[in-house]
Short mmCIF file of C-alpha atoms in Angstrom, two decimals:
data_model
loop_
_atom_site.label_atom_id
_atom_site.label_comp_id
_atom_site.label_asym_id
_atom_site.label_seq_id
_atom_site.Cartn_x
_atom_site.Cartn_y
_atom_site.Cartn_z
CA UNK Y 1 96.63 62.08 45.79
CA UNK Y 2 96.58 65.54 44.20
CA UNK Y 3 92.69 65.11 43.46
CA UNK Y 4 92.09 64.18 46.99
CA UNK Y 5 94.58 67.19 48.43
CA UNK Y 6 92.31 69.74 46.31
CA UNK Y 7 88.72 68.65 47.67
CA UNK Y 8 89.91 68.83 51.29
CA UNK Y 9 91.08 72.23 50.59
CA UNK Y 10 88.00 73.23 48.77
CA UNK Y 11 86.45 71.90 51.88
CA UNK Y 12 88.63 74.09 54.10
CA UNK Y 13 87.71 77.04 51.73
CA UNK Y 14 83.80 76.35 52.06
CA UNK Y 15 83.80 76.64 55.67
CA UNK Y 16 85.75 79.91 56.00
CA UNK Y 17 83.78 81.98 53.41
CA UNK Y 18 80.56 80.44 55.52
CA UNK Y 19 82.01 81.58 59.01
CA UNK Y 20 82.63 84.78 57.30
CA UNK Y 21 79.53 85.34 56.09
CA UNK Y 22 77.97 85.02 59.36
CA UNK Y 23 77.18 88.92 61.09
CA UNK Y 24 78.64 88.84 64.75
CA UNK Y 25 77.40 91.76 67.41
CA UNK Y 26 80.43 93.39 69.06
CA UNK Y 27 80.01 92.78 72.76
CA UNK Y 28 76.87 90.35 72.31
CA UNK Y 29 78.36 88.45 74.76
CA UNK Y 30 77.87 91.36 77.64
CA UNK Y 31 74.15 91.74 77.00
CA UNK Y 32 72.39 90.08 79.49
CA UNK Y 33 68.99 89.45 77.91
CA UNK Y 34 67.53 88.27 81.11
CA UNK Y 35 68.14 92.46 82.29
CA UNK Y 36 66.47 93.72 79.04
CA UNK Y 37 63.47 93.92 77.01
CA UNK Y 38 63.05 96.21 73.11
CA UNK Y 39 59.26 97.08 73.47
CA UNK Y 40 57.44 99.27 70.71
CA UNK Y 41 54.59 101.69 71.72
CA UNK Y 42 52.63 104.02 69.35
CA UNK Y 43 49.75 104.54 71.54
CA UNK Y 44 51.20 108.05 72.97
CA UNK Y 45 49.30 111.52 72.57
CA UNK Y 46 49.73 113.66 69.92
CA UNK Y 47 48.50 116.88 69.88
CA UNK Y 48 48.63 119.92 67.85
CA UNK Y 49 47.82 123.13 67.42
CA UNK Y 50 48.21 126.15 64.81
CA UNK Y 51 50.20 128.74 65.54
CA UNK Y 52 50.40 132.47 64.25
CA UNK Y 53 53.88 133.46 63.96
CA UNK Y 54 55.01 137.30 64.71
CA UNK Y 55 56.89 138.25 61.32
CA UNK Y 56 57.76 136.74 58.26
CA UNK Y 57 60.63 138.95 56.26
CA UNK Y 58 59.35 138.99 52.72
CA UNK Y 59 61.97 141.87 51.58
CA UNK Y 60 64.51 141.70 49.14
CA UNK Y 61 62.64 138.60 47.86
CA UNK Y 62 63.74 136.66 44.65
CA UNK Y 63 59.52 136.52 43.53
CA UNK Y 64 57.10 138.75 43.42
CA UNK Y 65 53.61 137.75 44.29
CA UNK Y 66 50.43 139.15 43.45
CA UNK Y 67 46.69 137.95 43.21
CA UNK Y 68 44.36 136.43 45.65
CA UNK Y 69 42.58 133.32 46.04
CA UNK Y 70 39.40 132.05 48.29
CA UNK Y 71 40.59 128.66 50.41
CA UNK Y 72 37.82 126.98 52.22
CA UNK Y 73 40.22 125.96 55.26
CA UNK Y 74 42.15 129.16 55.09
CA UNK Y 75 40.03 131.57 54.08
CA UNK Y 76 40.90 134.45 51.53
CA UNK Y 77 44.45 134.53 51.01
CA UNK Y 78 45.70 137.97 49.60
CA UNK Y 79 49.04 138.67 47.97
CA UNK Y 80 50.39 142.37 46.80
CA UNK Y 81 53.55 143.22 45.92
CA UNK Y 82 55.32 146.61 46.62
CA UNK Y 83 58.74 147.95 44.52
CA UNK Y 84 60.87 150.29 43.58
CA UNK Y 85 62.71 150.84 39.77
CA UNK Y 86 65.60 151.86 39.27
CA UNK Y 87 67.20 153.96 36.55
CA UNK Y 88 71.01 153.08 37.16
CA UNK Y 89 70.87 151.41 33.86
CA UNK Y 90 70.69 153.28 30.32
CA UNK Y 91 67.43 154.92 30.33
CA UNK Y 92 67.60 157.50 27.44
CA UNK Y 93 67.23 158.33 24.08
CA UNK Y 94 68.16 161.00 21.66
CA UNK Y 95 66.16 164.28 22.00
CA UNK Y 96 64.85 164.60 18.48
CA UNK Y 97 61.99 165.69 17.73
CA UNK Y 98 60.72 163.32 15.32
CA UNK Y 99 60.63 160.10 17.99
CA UNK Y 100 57.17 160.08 19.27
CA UNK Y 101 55.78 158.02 22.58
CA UNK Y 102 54.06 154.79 21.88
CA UNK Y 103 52.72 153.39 24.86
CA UNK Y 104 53.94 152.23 28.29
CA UNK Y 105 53.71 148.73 29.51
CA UNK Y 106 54.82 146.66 32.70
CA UNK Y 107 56.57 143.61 31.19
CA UNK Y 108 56.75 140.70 33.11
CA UNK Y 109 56.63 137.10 33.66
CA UNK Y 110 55.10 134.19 35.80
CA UNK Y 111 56.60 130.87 37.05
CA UNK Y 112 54.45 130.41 40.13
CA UNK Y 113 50.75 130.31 40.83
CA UNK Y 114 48.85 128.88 43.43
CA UNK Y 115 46.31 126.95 43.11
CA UNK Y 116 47.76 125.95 39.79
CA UNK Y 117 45.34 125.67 37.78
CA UNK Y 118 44.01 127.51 33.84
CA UNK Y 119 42.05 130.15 34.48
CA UNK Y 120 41.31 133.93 33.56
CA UNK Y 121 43.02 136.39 36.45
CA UNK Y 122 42.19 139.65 37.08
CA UNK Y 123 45.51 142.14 37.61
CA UNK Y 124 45.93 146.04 38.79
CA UNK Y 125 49.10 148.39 38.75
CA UNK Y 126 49.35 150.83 40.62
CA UNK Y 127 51.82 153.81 41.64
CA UNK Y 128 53.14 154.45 44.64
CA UNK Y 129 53.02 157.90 47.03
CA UNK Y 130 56.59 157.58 48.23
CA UNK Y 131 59.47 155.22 47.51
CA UNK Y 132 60.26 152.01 49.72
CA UNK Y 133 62.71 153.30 52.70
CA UNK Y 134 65.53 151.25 52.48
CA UNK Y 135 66.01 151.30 56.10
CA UNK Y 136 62.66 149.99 56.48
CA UNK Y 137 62.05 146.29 57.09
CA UNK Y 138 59.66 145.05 55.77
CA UNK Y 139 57.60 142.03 56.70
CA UNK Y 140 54.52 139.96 55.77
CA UNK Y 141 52.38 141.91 57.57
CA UNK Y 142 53.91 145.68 56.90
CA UNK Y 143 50.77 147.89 55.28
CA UNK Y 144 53.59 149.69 52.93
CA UNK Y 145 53.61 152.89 50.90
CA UNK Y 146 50.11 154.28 49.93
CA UNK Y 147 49.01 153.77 46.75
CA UNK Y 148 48.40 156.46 44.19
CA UNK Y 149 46.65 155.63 41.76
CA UNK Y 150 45.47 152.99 39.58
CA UNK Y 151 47.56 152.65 36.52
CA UNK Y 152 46.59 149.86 34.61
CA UNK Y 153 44.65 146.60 34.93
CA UNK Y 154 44.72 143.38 32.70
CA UNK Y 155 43.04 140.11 32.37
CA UNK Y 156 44.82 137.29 31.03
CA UNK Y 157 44.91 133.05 30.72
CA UNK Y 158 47.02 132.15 33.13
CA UNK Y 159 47.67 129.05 30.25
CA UNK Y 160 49.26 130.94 28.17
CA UNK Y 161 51.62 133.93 29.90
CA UNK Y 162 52.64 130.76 32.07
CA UNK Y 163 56.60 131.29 31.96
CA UNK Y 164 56.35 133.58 29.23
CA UNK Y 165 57.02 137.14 28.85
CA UNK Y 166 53.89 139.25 28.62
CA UNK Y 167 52.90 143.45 28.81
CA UNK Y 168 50.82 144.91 30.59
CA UNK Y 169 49.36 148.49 29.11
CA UNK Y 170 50.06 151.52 31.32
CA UNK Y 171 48.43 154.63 31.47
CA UNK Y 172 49.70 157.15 28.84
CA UNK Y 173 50.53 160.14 30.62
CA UNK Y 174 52.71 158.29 33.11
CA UNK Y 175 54.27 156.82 29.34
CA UNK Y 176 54.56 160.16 28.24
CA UNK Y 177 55.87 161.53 31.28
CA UNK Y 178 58.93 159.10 31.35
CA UNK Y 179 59.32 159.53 27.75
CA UNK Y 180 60.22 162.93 28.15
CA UNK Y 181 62.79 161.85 31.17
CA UNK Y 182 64.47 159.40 29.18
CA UNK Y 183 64.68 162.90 26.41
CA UNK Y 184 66.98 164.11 29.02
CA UNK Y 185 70.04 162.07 29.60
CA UNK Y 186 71.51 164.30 31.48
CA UNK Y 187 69.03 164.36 33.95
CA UNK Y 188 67.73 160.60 34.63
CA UNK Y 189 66.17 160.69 38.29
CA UNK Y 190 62.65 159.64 37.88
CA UNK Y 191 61.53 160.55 40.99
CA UNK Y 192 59.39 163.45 40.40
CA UNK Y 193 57.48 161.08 37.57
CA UNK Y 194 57.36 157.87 39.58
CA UNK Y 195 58.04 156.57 43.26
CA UNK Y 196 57.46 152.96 42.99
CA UNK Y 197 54.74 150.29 42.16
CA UNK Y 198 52.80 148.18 43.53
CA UNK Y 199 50.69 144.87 41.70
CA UNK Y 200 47.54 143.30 43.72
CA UNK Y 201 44.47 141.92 42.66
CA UNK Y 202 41.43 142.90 40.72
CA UNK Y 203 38.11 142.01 40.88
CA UNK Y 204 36.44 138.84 42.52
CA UNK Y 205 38.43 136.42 44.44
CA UNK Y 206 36.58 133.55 42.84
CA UNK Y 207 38.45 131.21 40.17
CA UNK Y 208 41.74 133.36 40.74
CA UNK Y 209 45.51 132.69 41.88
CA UNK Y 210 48.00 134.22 43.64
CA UNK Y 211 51.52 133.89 40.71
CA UNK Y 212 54.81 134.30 41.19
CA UNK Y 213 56.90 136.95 39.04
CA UNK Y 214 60.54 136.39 39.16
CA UNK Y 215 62.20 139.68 39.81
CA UNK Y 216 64.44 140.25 37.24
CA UNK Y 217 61.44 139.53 34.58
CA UNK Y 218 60.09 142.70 35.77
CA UNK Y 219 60.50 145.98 34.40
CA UNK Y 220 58.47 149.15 33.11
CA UNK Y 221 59.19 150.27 29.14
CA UNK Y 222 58.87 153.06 27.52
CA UNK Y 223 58.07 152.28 23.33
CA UNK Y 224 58.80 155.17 20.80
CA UNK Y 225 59.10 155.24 16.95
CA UNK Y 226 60.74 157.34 14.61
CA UNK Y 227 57.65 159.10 12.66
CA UNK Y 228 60.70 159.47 9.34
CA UNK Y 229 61.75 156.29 9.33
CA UNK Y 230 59.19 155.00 11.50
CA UNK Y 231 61.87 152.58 13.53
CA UNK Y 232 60.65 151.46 16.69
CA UNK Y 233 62.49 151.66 20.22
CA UNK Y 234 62.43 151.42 23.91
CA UNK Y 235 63.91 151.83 27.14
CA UNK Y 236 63.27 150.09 30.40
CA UNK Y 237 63.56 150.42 34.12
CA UNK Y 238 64.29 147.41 36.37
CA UNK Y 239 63.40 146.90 39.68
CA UNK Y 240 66.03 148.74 42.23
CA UNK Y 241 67.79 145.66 44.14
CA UNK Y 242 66.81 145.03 47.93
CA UNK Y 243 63.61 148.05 47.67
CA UNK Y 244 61.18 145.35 47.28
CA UNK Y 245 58.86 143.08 48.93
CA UNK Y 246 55.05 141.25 49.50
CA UNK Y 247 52.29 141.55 51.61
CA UNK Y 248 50.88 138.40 52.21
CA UNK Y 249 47.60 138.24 54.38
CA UNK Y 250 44.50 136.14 55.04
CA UNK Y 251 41.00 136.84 56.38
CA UNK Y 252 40.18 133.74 57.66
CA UNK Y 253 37.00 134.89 59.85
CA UNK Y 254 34.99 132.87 58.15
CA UNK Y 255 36.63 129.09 59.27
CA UNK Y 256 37.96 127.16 62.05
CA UNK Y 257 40.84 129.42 62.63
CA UNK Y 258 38.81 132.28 63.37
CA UNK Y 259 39.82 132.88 66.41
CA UNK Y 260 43.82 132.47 65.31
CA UNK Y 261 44.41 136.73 65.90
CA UNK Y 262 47.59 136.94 67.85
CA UNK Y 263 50.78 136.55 66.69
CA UNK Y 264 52.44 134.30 68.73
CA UNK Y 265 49.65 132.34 70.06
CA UNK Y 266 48.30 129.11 69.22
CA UNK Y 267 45.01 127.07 68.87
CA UNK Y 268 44.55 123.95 69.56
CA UNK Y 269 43.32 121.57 67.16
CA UNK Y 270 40.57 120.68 69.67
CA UNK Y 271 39.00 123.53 68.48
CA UNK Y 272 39.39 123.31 64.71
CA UNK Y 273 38.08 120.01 63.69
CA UNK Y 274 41.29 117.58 65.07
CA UNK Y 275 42.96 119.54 62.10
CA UNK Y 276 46.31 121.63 61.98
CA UNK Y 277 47.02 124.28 59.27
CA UNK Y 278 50.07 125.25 57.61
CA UNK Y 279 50.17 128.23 55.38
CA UNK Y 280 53.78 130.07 53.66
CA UNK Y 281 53.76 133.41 53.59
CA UNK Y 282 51.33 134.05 56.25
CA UNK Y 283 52.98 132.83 59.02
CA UNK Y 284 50.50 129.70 60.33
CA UNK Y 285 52.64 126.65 61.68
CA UNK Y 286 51.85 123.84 63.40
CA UNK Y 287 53.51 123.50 66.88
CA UNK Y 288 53.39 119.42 67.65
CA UNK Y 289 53.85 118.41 71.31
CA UNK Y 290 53.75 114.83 73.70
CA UNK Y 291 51.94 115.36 77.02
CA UNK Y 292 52.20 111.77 77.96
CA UNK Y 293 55.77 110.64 76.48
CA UNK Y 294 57.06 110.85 80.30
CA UNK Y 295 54.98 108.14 81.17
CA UNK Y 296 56.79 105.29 79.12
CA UNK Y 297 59.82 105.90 81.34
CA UNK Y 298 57.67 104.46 84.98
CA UNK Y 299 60.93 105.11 87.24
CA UNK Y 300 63.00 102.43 84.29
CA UNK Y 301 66.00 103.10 82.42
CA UNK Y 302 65.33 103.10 78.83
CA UNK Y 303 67.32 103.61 75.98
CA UNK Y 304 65.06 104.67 73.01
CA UNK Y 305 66.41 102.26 69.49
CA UNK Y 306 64.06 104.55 67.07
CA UNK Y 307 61.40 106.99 67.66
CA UNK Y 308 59.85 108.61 64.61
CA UNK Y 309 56.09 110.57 63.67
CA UNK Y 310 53.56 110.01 60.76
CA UNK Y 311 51.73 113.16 60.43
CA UNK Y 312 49.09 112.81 57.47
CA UNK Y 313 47.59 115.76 55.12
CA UNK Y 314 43.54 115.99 55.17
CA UNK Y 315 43.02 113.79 51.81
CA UNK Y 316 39.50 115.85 51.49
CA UNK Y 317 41.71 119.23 51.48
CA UNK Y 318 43.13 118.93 48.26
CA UNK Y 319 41.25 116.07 46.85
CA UNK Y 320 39.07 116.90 43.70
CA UNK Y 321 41.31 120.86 44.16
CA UNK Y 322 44.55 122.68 43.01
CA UNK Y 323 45.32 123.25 46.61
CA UNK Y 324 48.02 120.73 46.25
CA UNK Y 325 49.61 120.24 49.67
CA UNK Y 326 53.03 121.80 50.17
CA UNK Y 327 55.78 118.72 49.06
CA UNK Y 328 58.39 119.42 52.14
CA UNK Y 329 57.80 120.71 55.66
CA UNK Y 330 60.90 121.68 57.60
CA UNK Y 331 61.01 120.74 61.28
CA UNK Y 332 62.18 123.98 64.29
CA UNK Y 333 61.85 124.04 67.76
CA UNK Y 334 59.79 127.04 69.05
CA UNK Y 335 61.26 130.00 70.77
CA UNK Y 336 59.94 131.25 74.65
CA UNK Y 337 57.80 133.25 72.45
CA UNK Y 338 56.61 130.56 69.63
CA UNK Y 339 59.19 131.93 67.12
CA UNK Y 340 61.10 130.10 64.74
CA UNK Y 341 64.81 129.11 66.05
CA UNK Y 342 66.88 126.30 64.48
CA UNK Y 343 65.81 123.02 64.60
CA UNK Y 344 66.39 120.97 67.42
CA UNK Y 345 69.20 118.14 65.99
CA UNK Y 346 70.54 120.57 62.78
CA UNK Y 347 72.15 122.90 64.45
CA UNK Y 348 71.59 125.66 61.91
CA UNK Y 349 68.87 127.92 61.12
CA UNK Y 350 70.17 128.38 57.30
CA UNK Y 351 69.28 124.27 56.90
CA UNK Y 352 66.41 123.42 58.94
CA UNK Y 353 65.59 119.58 58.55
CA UNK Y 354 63.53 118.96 55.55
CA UNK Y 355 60.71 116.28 55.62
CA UNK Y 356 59.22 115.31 51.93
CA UNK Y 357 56.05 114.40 51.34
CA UNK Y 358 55.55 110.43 50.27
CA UNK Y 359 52.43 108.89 48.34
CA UNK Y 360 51.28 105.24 49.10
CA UNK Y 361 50.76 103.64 45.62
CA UNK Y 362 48.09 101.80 46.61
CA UNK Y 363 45.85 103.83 48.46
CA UNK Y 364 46.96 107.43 47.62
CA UNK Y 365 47.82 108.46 51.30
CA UNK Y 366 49.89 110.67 51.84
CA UNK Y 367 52.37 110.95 54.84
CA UNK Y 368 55.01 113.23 56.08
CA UNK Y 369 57.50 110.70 58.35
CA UNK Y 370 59.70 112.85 60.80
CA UNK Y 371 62.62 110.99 62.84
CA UNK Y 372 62.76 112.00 66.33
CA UNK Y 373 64.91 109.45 68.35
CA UNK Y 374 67.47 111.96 69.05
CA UNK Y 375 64.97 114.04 70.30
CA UNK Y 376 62.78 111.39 72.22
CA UNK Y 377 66.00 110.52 73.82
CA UNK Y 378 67.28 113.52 75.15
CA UNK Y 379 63.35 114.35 76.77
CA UNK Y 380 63.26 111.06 78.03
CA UNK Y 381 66.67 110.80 79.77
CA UNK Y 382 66.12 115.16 81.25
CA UNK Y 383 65.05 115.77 84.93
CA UNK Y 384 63.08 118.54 83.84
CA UNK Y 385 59.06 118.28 83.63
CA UNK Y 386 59.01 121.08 81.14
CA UNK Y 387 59.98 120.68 77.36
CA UNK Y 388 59.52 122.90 74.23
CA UNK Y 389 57.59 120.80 71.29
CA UNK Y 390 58.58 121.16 67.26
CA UNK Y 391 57.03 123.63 64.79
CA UNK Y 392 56.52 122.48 61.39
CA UNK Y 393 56.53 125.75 58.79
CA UNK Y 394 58.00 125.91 55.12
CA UNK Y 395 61.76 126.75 54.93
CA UNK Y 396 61.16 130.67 56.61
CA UNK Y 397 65.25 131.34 55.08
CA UNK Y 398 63.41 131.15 51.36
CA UNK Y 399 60.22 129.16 50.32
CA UNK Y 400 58.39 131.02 52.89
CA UNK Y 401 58.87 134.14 50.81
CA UNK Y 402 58.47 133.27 47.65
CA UNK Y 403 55.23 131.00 47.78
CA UNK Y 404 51.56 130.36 49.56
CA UNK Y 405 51.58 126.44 49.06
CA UNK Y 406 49.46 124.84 52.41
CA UNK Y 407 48.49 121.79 54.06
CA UNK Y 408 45.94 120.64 56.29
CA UNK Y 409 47.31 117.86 58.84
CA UNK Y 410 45.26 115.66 60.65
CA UNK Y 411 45.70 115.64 64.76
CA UNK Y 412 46.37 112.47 66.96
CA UNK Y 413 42.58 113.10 67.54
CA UNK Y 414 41.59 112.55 63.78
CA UNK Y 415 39.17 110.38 62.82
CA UNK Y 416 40.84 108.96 59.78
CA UNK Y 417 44.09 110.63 59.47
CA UNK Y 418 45.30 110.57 62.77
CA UNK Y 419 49.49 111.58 63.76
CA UNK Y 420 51.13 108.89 65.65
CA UNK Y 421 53.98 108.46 67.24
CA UNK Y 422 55.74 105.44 67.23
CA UNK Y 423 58.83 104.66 69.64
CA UNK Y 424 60.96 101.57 69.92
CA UNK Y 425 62.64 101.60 73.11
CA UNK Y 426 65.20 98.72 75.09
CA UNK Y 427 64.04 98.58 79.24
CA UNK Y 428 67.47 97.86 81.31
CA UNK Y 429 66.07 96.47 84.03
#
């Protein structure tokens, strides 16, 4: 009797954990499937365009760039950075005469190059006429102090100063100038020896880079010895916090985007091959927009399940190159005036929506996938026939500054790498 009391209530068990297991829709019971219909649709047009933005702030940044490179998309790409030093820190030394000047060197390092690749690059220093005004903002585009004069110039392997310290040889009488102020302790402005530097590139543009110098690995020094005991020394000077920044600019008359002038404008991919550009730094974006996503609607209510864009970098761009496409775009919506504001579902211009880059194993595609339903939604569901599109740029709060990664996007037009849109929508009817 016990043996036949446990199987019925193993039974028992057995059917509850199944009914359990089974997933239930709250409220399936009030859909009337007979009123609605999920359709898909990924046939919409897509088009883009590349826009020039008005100003990208590149003061106060946390990397100093310098170099140049020849892209044949973007044409020459030009980076030069602009500072001031500072002498708030201990920058003396006994006044005796037996210490005698050494040399003078810029000592820095690199974490950042682009393209990234081994290769011989060509360096200048030079001095500047007058400081950086620190009430002065300074953008992308600002021409800066004039220069002086040159200073010093190097050539290096970009293999081996990679993330390591290196000097670069200054001219002597500046060296023997600031030797002489550092003599003086009691009198430590520099001003009347030096105003500021600047870095930029030397020579061809061919084979070269444009690298990345954090800015606390940057700083002049003076070397001494003691001719008695002959004991070497040296003082420094930093760069002064917040007098600082790059000029980051690109001729791009010979390509596609020749005609991309004016800031603020656009042009459309039409005219540049069915290809977008984006560029950090510079200030090119792509501005996506939908022309025909009002049709879908056809006087129906819809309610839009999932709506999301695959927007594809130009394999040939960076194919069989070290112009390595950028890893994340972030998404904005563009101001009256085709400025960056915050993006349209963040909320926040500090944390624009990042989008990451993914590789397909088998083929070696690349896509960038952006989620739009909120977005769809709200355009679809507005009386108004007028609606702003995205802008895809690097994050403008940081990366933007400190970098001049690219890509090359293909259009809805594109032959092979074409953007789509795809939309999964429920008709009430």
């Amino acid at each position: 009797m016990r043996n036949l009391t446990d199987f019925l209530l193993f039974i028992v068990l057995a059917i509850w954990v199944a009914a359990c297991q089974q997933s239930t829709l709250i409220g399936e019971d009030l859909i009337d499937e007979d009123n609605t219909q999920v359709q898909e649709i990924d046939t919409l047009r897509v088009e883009t365009s590349s826009l020039l933005l008005d100003s990208i702030y590149t003061a106060n940044a946390s990397r100093m760039l310098a170099g140049a490179f020849a892209d044949p998309y973007l044409g020459k790409v030009s980076a030069q950075c602009f500072f001031n030093l500072d002498s708030v820190d201990i920058f003396s030394i006994e006044d005796d005469a037996n210490l005698l000047f050494d040399s003078l060197s810029l000592s820095l390092r690199h974490d950042y190059e682009y393209p990234a690749t081994d290769h011989l690059q060509n360096l200048a220093v030079y001095t500047l006429e007058e400081k950086l005004d620190d009430e002065v903002f300074y953008f992308n585009h600002s021409v800066g102090p004039e220069t002086l004069q040159k200073v010093g110039v190097t050539t290096f392997n970009t293999h081996s100063t990679r993330n390591n310290r290196f000097n670069i040889r200054l001219a002597d009488d500046l060296g023997r100038a600031l030797f002489e102020v550092a003599k003086k302790s009691d009198e430590l402005d520099i001003d009347h020896v030096i105003q500021g530097m600047s870095i930029r590139q030397e020579g061809e543009l061919a084979g070269q880079s444009v690298l990345g110098f954090p800015t606390d690995s940057i700083y002049l020094q003076v070397h001494y010895h003691d001719r008695k005991t002959d004991e070497k020394g040296s003082v420094s000077l930093k760069l002064k916090p917040a007098l600082r920044y790059n000029r980051l600019l690109s001729d791009r008359g010979q390509t596609a985007l020749r005609n991309l002038t004016q800031r603020g404008t656009a042009v459309s991919s039409s005219q540049t091959n069915a290809e977008s550009y984006i560029q950090a730094g510079v200030g090119i974006c792509t501005k996506l927009d939908f022309p025909t996503l009002r049709s879908i609607r056809q006087n129906r209510k819809i309610s839009v399940n999932l709506a999301y864009l695959d927007i594809q970098p130009i394999k040939s761009s960076y194919q069989g190159s070290d112009l390595a496409p950028l890893e994340n775009l972030y998404v904005y919506s563009p101001t009256h005036k085709n400025t960056l504001k915050q993006t349209y579902w963040s909320g926040s211009e500090i944390n624009p929506v990042s989008v990451q880059r993914t590789v397909d194993a088998l083929t070696g595609n690349s896509t960038y996938r952006i989620y739009l339903t909120d977005y769809i939604s709200d355009i679809l569901n507005q009386d108004a026939d007028e609606y702003t599109g995205i802008l895809l740029y690097t994050s403008a709060s940081s990366t933007g500054i400190n970098e001049l990664g690219r890509v090359v996007l293909g259009s809805g037009q594109h032959p092979r790498e074409a953007a789509k849109l795809h939309i999964i929508f429920t008709v009430i009817k």
